[in-house]
Coordinates of C-alpha atoms in Angstrom, one line a residue:
M1020 CA 146.4 125.2 84.3
N1021 CA 147.9 125.9 87.4
H1022 CA 145.5 127.2 89.5
D1023 CA 143.9 123.7 89.0
K1024 CA 146.2 121.9 90.5
A1025 CA 146.8 123.7 93.0
V1026 CA 142.7 123.3 93.5
K1027 CA 143.5 119.5 93.3
P1028 CA 145.6 118.1 96.3
S1029 CA 143.8 120.9 98.7
S1030 CA 140.2 118.9 98.1
G1031 CA 142.2 115.7 98.5
I1032 CA 142.9 116.4 101.7
W1033 CA 139.6 117.9 102.8
S1034 CA 137.5 115.3 101.6
T1035 CA 141.0 112.9 103.0
L1036 CA 139.8 114.5 107.1
L1037 CA 135.9 114.4 106.4
V1038 CA 135.7 111.4 105.6
G1039 CA 138.0 110.4 108.5
A1040 CA 136.1 112.4 110.8
F1041 CA 133.0 110.1 109.6
A1042 CA 134.8 106.8 110.6
F1043 CA 136.2 108.0 114.1
L1044 CA 132.2 109.6 114.8
L1045 CA 130.5 106.7 113.5
V1046 CA 133.0 103.9 115.7
L1047 CA 132.7 105.8 118.7
A1048 CA 128.6 105.6 117.9
V1049 CA 129.4 101.5 118.2
V1050 CA 131.7 101.6 120.7
S1051 CA 129.7 103.8 123.3
A1052 CA 126.5 101.6 122.6
P1053 CA 127.7 98.3 121.2
E1054 CA 124.4 96.2 122.0
P1055 CA 122.0 98.2 119.6
A1056 CA 125.1 97.7 117.2
F1057 CA 125.1 94.1 117.2
K1058 CA 121.2 93.8 117.0
A1059 CA 121.5 96.0 113.7
T1060 CA 124.7 93.4 112.1
L1061 CA 123.1 90.5 113.5
E1062 CA 119.2 91.6 111.6
A1063 CA 120.9 92.6 108.4
L1064 CA 123.2 89.4 108.2
K1065 CA 119.9 87.7 108.5
L1066 CA 118.1 89.6 106.1
W1067 CA 121.4 89.6 103.4
W1068 CA 122.0 85.3 104.2
N1069 CA 118.5 84.3 103.7
I1070 CA 116.8 86.9 101.4
V1071 CA 119.0 88.9 100.1
F1072 CA 122.0 86.2 99.3
P1073 CA 119.3 83.2 98.0
A1074 CA 117.0 85.6 95.8
L1075 CA 119.9 86.6 93.5
L1076 CA 122.9 83.7 93.2
P1077 CA 121.0 81.3 91.2
F1078 CA 119.5 84.5 88.6
L1079 CA 122.9 85.8 88.8
V1080 CA 125.2 82.4 87.8
L1081 CA 122.8 82.2 85.3
V1082 CA 122.5 85.3 84.3
E1083 CA 126.5 85.2 83.5
I1084 CA 125.1 82.0 81.6
L1085 CA 123.6 83.0 79.5
I1086 CA 125.5 86.1 78.7
A1087 CA 128.4 83.5 77.1
Y1088 CA 125.9 81.1 75.1
G1089 CA 124.5 84.3 73.4
W1090 CA 121.0 85.1 74.8
A1091 CA 121.6 88.7 75.3
H1092 CA 122.6 88.9 71.5
G1093 CA 119.6 87.0 70.9
V1094 CA 117.0 88.9 72.8
G1095 CA 119.0 91.6 71.6
V1096 CA 117.9 91.5 67.7
L1097 CA 113.8 90.4 69.2
L1098 CA 114.1 94.1 71.6
D1099 CA 115.8 96.3 68.8
P1100 CA 113.4 98.1 67.9
L1101 CA 111.7 98.7 71.2
M1102 CA 115.0 99.7 72.7
K1103 CA 116.0 101.9 69.6
K1104 CA 113.1 104.0 69.4
I1105 CA 111.1 104.1 72.8
F1106 CA 115.1 104.8 74.9
K1107 CA 117.8 105.5 72.3
L1108 CA 119.6 102.0 73.4
P1109 CA 121.1 99.5 71.5
G1110 CA 118.9 96.6 70.8
T1111 CA 121.4 94.4 72.8
G1112 CA 120.3 96.2 76.1
G1113 CA 117.3 94.3 75.8
W1114 CA 118.7 91.7 78.2
V1115 CA 119.7 93.8 80.4
L1116 CA 116.9 96.1 80.8
I1117 CA 115.0 92.3 81.2
T1118 CA 117.6 90.8 83.6
G1119 CA 117.9 93.7 85.8
M1120 CA 113.6 93.4 86.2
T1121 CA 113.6 89.9 87.4
A1122 CA 116.4 89.9 89.4
G1123 CA 116.7 93.2 90.4
F1124 CA 119.7 94.8 91.4
P1125 CA 122.3 94.5 91.4
A1126 CA 122.4 92.3 88.9
G1127 CA 121.2 94.4 85.6
A1128 CA 124.5 96.5 86.7
Q1129 CA 126.4 93.2 86.4
A1130 CA 124.8 92.6 83.3
A1131 CA 126.1 95.7 81.8
A1132 CA 129.6 95.0 83.0
G1133 CA 129.5 92.5 81.9
M1134 CA 128.2 92.8 77.7
Y1135 CA 130.9 96.5 77.8
K1136 CA 134.2 94.1 79.3
Q1137 CA 132.7 91.6 75.7
G1138 CA 132.8 94.4 73.7
E1139 CA 129.0 94.5 72.8
L1140 CA 127.9 97.5 74.5
Q1141 CA 129.7 101.1 74.5
A1142 CA 130.8 103.2 78.0
M1143 CA 127.9 105.3 77.3
D1144 CA 125.0 102.9 76.8
A1145 CA 126.5 100.7 79.6
G1146 CA 126.0 102.5 81.8
K1147 CA 122.4 104.1 80.7
L1148 CA 121.8 100.3 80.4
A1149 CA 122.5 100.0 84.2
A1150 CA 121.0 102.9 85.1
L1151 CA 117.6 101.9 82.9
S1152 CA 117.9 98.1 84.5
H1153 CA 117.8 99.5 88.9
F1154 CA 115.2 98.1 90.3
C1155 CA 113.9 96.3 93.6
N1156 CA 114.1 91.7 92.8
P1157 CA 110.3 90.9 92.1
M1158 CA 110.5 88.7 94.8
T1159 CA 111.7 91.1 97.7
I1160 CA 108.2 92.7 96.4
L1161 CA 105.8 90.2 96.5
V1162 CA 107.2 87.5 98.8
V1163 CA 109.0 89.8 101.8
I1164 CA 107.2 92.8 101.5
G1165 CA 103.5 91.6 100.2
T1166 CA 102.7 88.3 102.5
G1167 CA 105.7 89.0 105.3
L1168 CA 105.4 92.6 106.5
L1169 CA 101.6 93.8 104.4
H1170 CA 100.6 91.0 105.1
Q1171 CA 98.1 91.8 101.6
P1172 CA 99.7 90.1 99.1
Q1173 CA 97.5 91.3 96.2
T1174 CA 98.9 94.3 97.2
G1175 CA 102.5 92.7 96.3
Y1176 CA 101.7 92.4 92.6
L1177 CA 99.7 95.8 93.0
L1178 CA 103.2 97.7 93.8
L1179 CA 105.5 95.5 91.2
I1180 CA 103.6 96.9 88.5
V1181 CA 103.3 100.1 89.9
H1182 CA 107.9 99.4 90.1
W1183 CA 108.1 98.4 87.1
G1184 CA 106.2 101.0 85.1
S1185 CA 106.9 104.1 86.8
G1186 CA 110.8 103.4 86.4
L1187 CA 109.9 102.1 82.6
L1188 CA 108.0 105.7 82.5
A1189 CA 110.9 107.4 84.0
A1190 CA 113.5 105.9 81.5
W1191 CA 111.6 106.7 78.8
F1192 CA 111.4 110.3 80.2
M1193 CA 114.5 110.6 80.4
S1194 CA 115.4 109.9 76.8
L1195 CA 112.9 112.9 75.9
I1196 CA 115.0 115.1 77.8
G1197 CA 118.8 113.4 77.0
K1198 CA 121.1 114.9 74.2
P1199 CA 122.0 111.4 72.1
A1200 CA 125.7 110.1 72.4
P1201 CA 127.5 110.9 68.9
S1202 CA 128.2 106.8 67.7
T1203 CA 130.9 105.9 68.5
D1204 CA 130.4 102.4 66.8
K1205 CA 133.4 100.4 64.9
Q1206 CA 131.5 100.0 61.4
V1207 CA 131.9 99.0 58.4
S1208 CA 131.0 101.2 55.4
T1209 CA 127.9 103.1 54.9
T1210 CA 127.3 101.0 51.8
A1211 CA 128.2 97.3 53.3
Y1212 CA 126.0 98.3 56.0
F1213 CA 123.0 98.4 54.4
K1214 CA 124.1 95.9 52.6
V1215 CA 124.2 93.6 55.4
R1216 CA 120.8 95.1 56.7
S1217 CA 118.9 94.3 53.2
K1218 CA 120.3 90.6 53.8
Q1219 CA 119.0 89.9 57.1
A1220 CA 115.4 91.9 57.0
Q1221 CA 114.8 88.2 54.1
R1222 CA 115.4 86.3 57.3
S1223 CA 112.5 85.8 60.0
I1224 CA 113.3 87.4 63.0
L1225 CA 113.8 84.2 64.8
M1226 CA 116.5 82.5 62.8
R1227 CA 117.6 86.1 63.1
A1228 CA 117.8 86.0 66.7
A1229 CA 119.0 82.0 66.7
T1230 CA 122.1 83.3 64.1
A1231 CA 122.9 86.0 67.2
A1232 CA 122.4 84.4 69.8
R1233 CA 125.8 81.1 68.2
D1234 CA 128.0 83.7 66.6
A1235 CA 128.5 85.7 71.0
H1236 CA 128.6 82.1 71.9
R1237 CA 131.8 81.3 69.7
R1238 CA 133.8 84.5 70.0
D1239 CA 133.5 83.6 74.4
G1240 CA 134.9 80.1 73.2
R1241 CA 134.7 79.3 77.2
S1242 CA 134.1 75.5 77.4
F1243 CA 131.6 74.9 80.2
G1244 CA 133.0 74.1 83.2
K1245 CA 135.5 77.2 83.3
L1246 CA 132.1 79.2 82.4
L1247 CA 130.3 77.5 85.3
G1248 CA 132.7 78.1 87.9
E1249 CA 134.1 81.8 86.9
S1250 CA 130.1 82.0 87.2
V1251 CA 130.0 81.1 90.1
T1252 CA 133.1 83.3 91.2
R1253 CA 131.7 86.5 90.0
S1254 CA 128.5 85.4 91.8
V1255 CA 129.7 84.8 95.0
Q1256 CA 131.9 88.1 95.1
T1257 CA 128.7 90.5 94.2
L1258 CA 126.7 88.7 96.7
M1259 CA 129.6 89.6 99.6
M1260 CA 129.3 92.5 97.9
T1261 CA 126.2 93.0 99.0
G1262 CA 125.8 92.0 101.7
G1263 CA 128.8 94.2 103.4
Y1264 CA 126.4 97.4 101.8
I1265 CA 123.6 95.9 103.3
L1266 CA 125.8 95.1 107.2
F1267 CA 127.1 98.7 107.0
F1268 CA 124.4 100.3 106.4
A1269 CA 122.3 98.7 109.0
I1270 CA 124.6 99.9 111.7
L1271 CA 124.6 103.6 109.9
T1272 CA 121.1 103.2 110.0
R1273 CA 121.3 102.3 113.6
V1274 CA 123.7 105.4 114.8
L1275 CA 121.7 108.1 113.1
T1276 CA 118.1 107.0 113.8
S1277 CA 119.8 107.6 117.1
Y1278 CA 121.6 110.5 117.6
P1279 CA 121.7 113.7 115.1
L1280 CA 118.4 112.3 113.3
S1281 CA 115.8 111.0 116.2
Q1282 CA 113.7 113.7 115.7
F1283 CA 112.2 112.4 112.1
P1284 CA 110.3 109.4 111.3
P1285 CA 112.2 106.7 111.9
Y1286 CA 111.7 105.6 108.1
L1287 CA 113.3 108.1 106.4
V1288 CA 116.8 107.4 107.0
P1289 CA 116.7 103.6 106.1
I1290 CA 114.5 104.9 102.7
I1291 CA 117.8 107.0 101.8
L1292 CA 120.6 103.8 103.1
E1293 CA 119.0 100.6 102.2
I1294 CA 115.4 99.8 100.9
H1295 CA 115.0 96.1 102.9
L1296 CA 115.3 98.6 106.7
A1297 CA 112.8 100.8 105.1
A1298 CA 110.7 98.5 104.2
Q1299 CA 110.4 97.3 107.1
F1300 CA 110.1 100.7 109.2
I1301 CA 107.5 101.9 106.7
S1302 CA 105.4 98.8 107.4
S1303 CA 105.9 99.7 110.9
S1304 CA 105.2 102.7 111.0
V1305 CA 101.9 105.0 111.0
F1306 CA 100.7 107.0 108.2
S1307 CA 97.4 109.3 107.9
S1308 CA 96.2 106.8 105.0
V1309 CA 96.2 104.1 104.0
S1310 CA 97.6 105.3 100.1
L1311 CA 100.2 107.1 101.8
Q1312 CA 102.0 104.5 103.2
L1313 CA 101.5 102.4 99.5
A1314 CA 103.2 105.8 97.8
V1315 CA 106.0 106.0 99.7
L1316 CA 106.7 102.4 99.9
S1317 CA 106.6 103.0 95.9
A1318 CA 108.9 105.8 96.0
A1319 CA 111.3 103.9 98.7
M1320 CA 111.4 101.3 96.3
A1321 CA 112.1 103.6 93.4
W1322 CA 114.6 105.7 95.0
S1323 CA 116.7 101.9 96.1
G1324 CA 118.8 103.4 99.0
V1325 CA 121.9 104.4 98.8
S1326 CA 123.2 101.5 99.3
A1327 CA 122.0 99.4 96.5
Q1328 CA 123.1 102.6 94.2
L1329 CA 126.4 102.0 95.7
Q1330 CA 126.6 98.4 94.7
S1331 CA 125.1 99.1 90.7
M1332 CA 127.8 102.3 90.6
S1333 CA 131.4 100.0 91.3
M1334 CA 131.0 97.8 89.1
M1335 CA 129.7 100.3 86.5
R1336 CA 133.5 102.2 87.3
E1337 CA 134.7 101.4 84.5
T1338 CA 132.1 102.9 82.1
G1339 CA 132.7 106.1 83.4
L1340 CA 128.8 106.7 84.1
S1341 CA 127.7 109.5 85.8
W1342 CA 126.3 109.8 89.4
R1343 CA 124.6 113.1 88.4
F1344 CA 122.5 110.9 85.2
F1345 CA 121.9 108.4 87.8
M1346 CA 120.4 110.0 90.9
K1347 CA 118.1 111.5 88.6
K1348 CA 117.2 108.3 86.9
R1349 CA 116.3 107.2 91.5
A1350 CA 114.5 110.6 91.9
L1351 CA 112.5 110.2 88.4
H1352 CA 111.4 106.8 89.3
S1353 CA 111.0 107.9 93.4
L1354 CA 108.0 110.5 91.7
F1355 CA 106.5 108.4 89.2
A1356 CA 105.8 106.0 91.9
F1357 CA 104.6 108.1 94.2
V1358 CA 102.0 109.3 91.9
I1359 CA 101.1 106.7 90.1
T1360 CA 100.7 104.5 93.8
V1361 CA 98.6 107.4 94.7
L1362 CA 96.2 107.4 91.3
L1363 CA 95.7 104.0 91.3
W1364 CA 95.1 102.7 94.8
R1365 CA 91.4 104.3 94.8
P1366 CA 90.6 102.4 92.1
V1367 CA 92.1 99.8 92.1
S1368 CA 91.3 99.5 96.1
A1369 CA 87.3 99.9 95.3
L1370 CA 87.6 96.8 92.5
S1371 CA 86.8 94.1 95.3
E1372 CA 84.5 94.3 98.5
G1373 CA 85.6 94.1 101.7
H1374 CA 89.2 94.1 100.8
V1375 CA 91.2 94.4 104.1
P1376 CA 93.8 97.4 104.4
A1377 CA 97.9 95.8 103.5
F1378 CA 98.3 98.6 106.7
R1379 CA 97.3 99.2 109.8
T1380 CA 97.2 103.1 111.0
E1381 CA 99.4 102.0 114.0
P1382 CA 102.3 100.1 114.6
L1383 CA 103.1 96.8 113.6
T1384 CA 104.0 94.6 117.1
H1385 CA 105.3 91.2 116.7
G1386 CA 106.0 90.2 119.9
G1387 CA 109.6 89.5 119.9
E1388 CA 109.1 85.9 117.4
D1389 CA 111.4 85.7 115.1
T1390 CA 109.6 87.5 111.5
T1391 CA 112.6 86.9 108.9
Y1392 CA 111.7 85.0 105.9
S1393 CA 113.9 82.2 104.6
F1394 CA 113.7 82.4 100.4
W1395 CA 116.0 78.9 101.2
T1396 CA 112.6 76.5 102.5
G1397 CA 111.6 77.6 99.2
L1398 CA 114.2 77.9 96.8
P1399 CA 113.3 75.9 93.6
S1400 CA 109.2 77.6 93.3
I1401 CA 111.6 80.7 93.6
I1402 CA 113.7 79.8 90.5
Q1403 CA 111.2 78.7 88.4
L1404 CA 109.0 81.6 88.9
Q1405 CA 111.7 83.8 88.5
A1406 CA 112.2 81.9 84.6
L1407 CA 108.6 82.2 84.2
I1408 CA 109.2 86.3 84.7
C1409 CA 111.7 86.2 83.2
L1410 CA 110.2 84.5 79.8
L1411 CA 106.9 86.4 80.1
L1412 CA 108.6 90.4 80.1
I1413 CA 110.6 88.5 77.0
A1414 CA 107.2 88.2 75.5
A1415 CA 105.2 91.2 76.1
F1416 CA 108.9 93.3 74.9
W1417 CA 109.1 91.3 72.0
V1418 CA 105.5 91.9 71.6
C1419 CA 105.7 95.3 71.6
S1420 CA 109.4 95.3 69.8
R1421 CA 107.3 94.4 67.0
F1422 CA 104.5 96.7 66.7
I1423 CA 107.3 99.3 66.7
G1424 CA 108.5 97.5 63.9
R1425 CA 105.5 97.6 62.2
H1426 CA 104.5 100.8 62.6
D1427 CA 108.2 102.3 61.2
H1428 CA 107.2 99.9 58.2

């Protein structure tokens, strides 16, 4: 006991000294070369304003409203067998999973944190759901990466399918090797519990979903005006935090690639730190084959970068999400994404003759023009596509849930 107490202050001093020294060196590097740092900041700001902000803001607001109106609980009833049997998580987490797959990080973590604060999820379940629902925004994969960087929209669909599939596969694999958490739910007695279950079984699943949504909305109790204001405020705060992470890691990437790590491939540091910058570097780098370049890009999207990981982790501080568990999920997702992309690229590319490779074997030259894609011009269509993807995911998972439920009976 005394030894532990003596160690903690010294470890705190060393961490303070190391972080302070790192911050000092970073400031020194920026001051010594302000022009590259300014350009990196400007590019990151364009990326955040033109892509991240318009792609995430509408959906973050809608997620807050839908959770308050009970949609999360209704969808949870529909997906209850799927979430429990496959991922060993509460059925309510189905909505969190769909949110992450549709809106991307950190929307899934925000949804999990919101349901935890409302008392609908335990801390451990909310943390696992945040790790499970950590996906790239599909609009970024399809439009920015597939169309803007690769100039091959169909390749964007392949990357999206691999990204989703490998993420779900990694979550299922971790549910198999993980230890089941002890149940701490505040439930009634076993006899009363089975009476409630037997009454619910006599009703259709759609009626049970509607009842769950109605009860959740009554428990929330906020008027629409108050709910809308709070939803917009929280969403903007989340996106401001996201923008700060992107700006900081853009500067850090420029410094590391210019000084201590300049001998490594130019895409290595962005892959570790920030996914948007990584996609841009990978698309303009030289690889021995198209399949290898696509596989590296898939692995980078699955890893998502330290920037995105910190965004999700910061929202889950109250749940005590294990950094080790989160990093294991990211590493496993990256491994599966890399392998699946390598295996799928040859048969998929052979389906259509005359296929134009999405990547070149030499670096792309943009001619100095601004190639930043902006989501603001097509915001209504982006919202419609997000809503369509959300409905399709709900339908697909519901079909899987019904199949699992019938198989159990």
